[in-house]
Amino acid sequence: MKLVVDRDLCEANGVCVRLAPEAFELDDDDVLHLRVVTPTDDAHRARLEAAIRGCPKAALSWEES
């Protein structure tokens, strides 16, 4: 599975960046970039899951790879 962002839904409000800064980055134009798309271990997967659940626009999800 890999992490994906729906660019049509994303408002770049940064909740995901606060929850998993190793995986998400907002650039100077408030465009979200995925730094990591697959979890490295269970703890990392838990942080990514928290970011998915915490996204106020439901713009983050898992996709089968």
PDB file of C-alpha atoms in Angstrom:
ATOM      1  CA  MET A   1       0.000   0.000   0.000  1.00  0.00           C
ATOM      2  CA  LYS A   2       1.098   3.528  -0.628  1.00  0.00           C
ATOM      3  CA  LEU A   3      -0.004   6.896   0.640  1.00  0.00           C
ATOM      4  CA  VAL A   4      -1.734   9.204  -1.829  1.00  0.00           C
ATOM      5  CA  VAL A   5      -3.114  12.737  -1.696  1.00  0.00           C
ATOM      6  CA  ASP A   6      -6.178  13.909  -3.594  1.00  0.00           C
ATOM      7  CA  ARG A   7      -4.975  17.296  -4.833  1.00  0.00           C
ATOM      8  CA  ASP A   8      -8.542  18.405  -5.580  1.00  0.00           C
ATOM      9  CA  LEU A   9      -9.475  18.016  -1.898  1.00  0.00           C
ATOM     10  CA  CYS A  10      -6.250  19.114  -0.208  1.00  0.00           C
ATOM     11  CA  GLU A  11      -6.344  22.611   1.298  1.00  0.00           C
ATOM     12  CA  ALA A  12      -2.721  22.457   2.522  1.00  0.00           C
ATOM     13  CA  ASN A  13      -3.738  23.302   6.071  1.00  0.00           C
ATOM     14  CA  GLY A  14      -0.787  21.331   7.477  1.00  0.00           C
ATOM     15  CA  VAL A  15      -2.457  18.945   9.922  1.00  0.00           C
ATOM     16  CA  CYS A  16      -0.622  16.044   8.277  1.00  0.00           C
ATOM     17  CA  VAL A  17       2.690  17.915   8.473  1.00  0.00           C
ATOM     18  CA  ARG A  18       2.246  18.347  12.224  1.00  0.00           C
ATOM     19  CA  LEU A  19       1.294  14.686  12.713  1.00  0.00           C
ATOM     20  CA  ALA A  20       3.972  13.120  10.485  1.00  0.00           C
ATOM     21  CA  PRO A  21       6.573  15.723   9.459  1.00  0.00           C
ATOM     22  CA  GLU A  22       8.863  13.046   8.068  1.00  0.00           C
ATOM     23  CA  ALA A  23       6.242  12.159   5.459  1.00  0.00           C
ATOM     24  CA  PHE A  24       4.698  15.504   4.465  1.00  0.00           C
ATOM     25  CA  GLU A  25       6.007  18.901   3.487  1.00  0.00           C
ATOM     26  CA  LEU A  26       4.317  22.152   2.501  1.00  0.00           C
ATOM     27  CA  ASP A  27       6.299  24.321   0.115  1.00  0.00           C
ATOM     28  CA  ASP A  28       6.325  28.119  -0.012  1.00  0.00           C
ATOM     29  CA  ASP A  29       3.289  28.058  -2.318  1.00  0.00           C
ATOM     30  CA  ASP A  30       1.310  25.889   0.145  1.00  0.00           C
ATOM     31  CA  VAL A  31       1.512  22.819  -2.076  1.00  0.00           C
ATOM     32  CA  LEU A  32       1.657  19.539  -0.184  1.00  0.00           C
ATOM     33  CA  HIS A  33       4.481  17.156  -1.097  1.00  0.00           C
ATOM     34  CA  LEU A  34       4.729  13.549   0.019  1.00  0.00           C
ATOM     35  CA  ARG A  35       8.225  12.804   1.258  1.00  0.00           C
ATOM     36  CA  VAL A  36       7.348   9.184   2.055  1.00  0.00           C
ATOM     37  CA  VAL A  37       4.664   7.044   0.432  1.00  0.00           C
ATOM     38  CA  THR A  38       5.161   3.707   2.195  1.00  0.00           C
ATOM     39  CA  PRO A  39       5.573   3.168   5.940  1.00  0.00           C
ATOM     40  CA  THR A  40       8.935   1.954   7.180  1.00  0.00           C
ATOM     41  CA  ASP A  41       7.624   0.151  10.285  1.00  0.00           C
ATOM     42  CA  ASP A  42       4.515  -0.205  12.471  1.00  0.00           C
ATOM     43  CA  ALA A  43       5.149   3.015  14.404  1.00  0.00           C
ATOM     44  CA  HIS A  44       5.587   4.959  11.188  1.00  0.00           C
ATOM     45  CA  ARG A  45       2.434   3.404   9.749  1.00  0.00           C
ATOM     46  CA  ALA A  46       0.554   4.501  12.882  1.00  0.00           C
ATOM     47  CA  ARG A  47       1.692   8.128  12.361  1.00  0.00           C
ATOM     48  CA  LEU A  48       0.612   8.008   8.720  1.00  0.00           C
ATOM     49  CA  GLU A  49      -2.748   6.531   9.738  1.00  0.00           C
ATOM     50  CA  ALA A  50      -3.165   9.385  12.247  1.00  0.00           C
ATOM     51  CA  ALA A  51      -2.442  11.895   9.486  1.00  0.00           C
ATOM     52  CA  ILE A  52      -5.012  10.235   7.210  1.00  0.00           C
ATOM     53  CA  ARG A  53      -7.644  10.311   9.975  1.00  0.00           C
ATOM     54  CA  GLY A  54      -6.699  13.871  10.971  1.00  0.00           C
ATOM     55  CA  CYS A  55      -7.014  15.388   7.518  1.00  0.00           C
ATOM     56  CA  PRO A  56     -10.017  17.741   7.744  1.00  0.00           C
ATOM     57  CA  LYS A  57     -10.748  17.389   4.014  1.00  0.00           C
ATOM     58  CA  ALA A  58     -10.189  13.594   3.810  1.00  0.00           C
ATOM     59  CA  ALA A  59      -7.587  14.217   1.092  1.00  0.00           C
ATOM     60  CA  LEU A  60      -5.237  11.445   2.241  1.00  0.00           C
ATOM     61  CA  SER A  61      -5.732   7.735   1.738  1.00  0.00           C
ATOM     62  CA  TRP A  62      -4.050   4.405   1.082  1.00  0.00           C
ATOM     63  CA  GLU A  63      -3.876   2.998  -2.421  1.00  0.00           C
ATOM     64  CA  GLU A  64      -3.000  -0.543  -3.398  1.00  0.00           C
ATOM     65  CA  SER A  65       0.456  -0.587  -4.941  1.00  0.00           C
TER      66      SER A  65
END
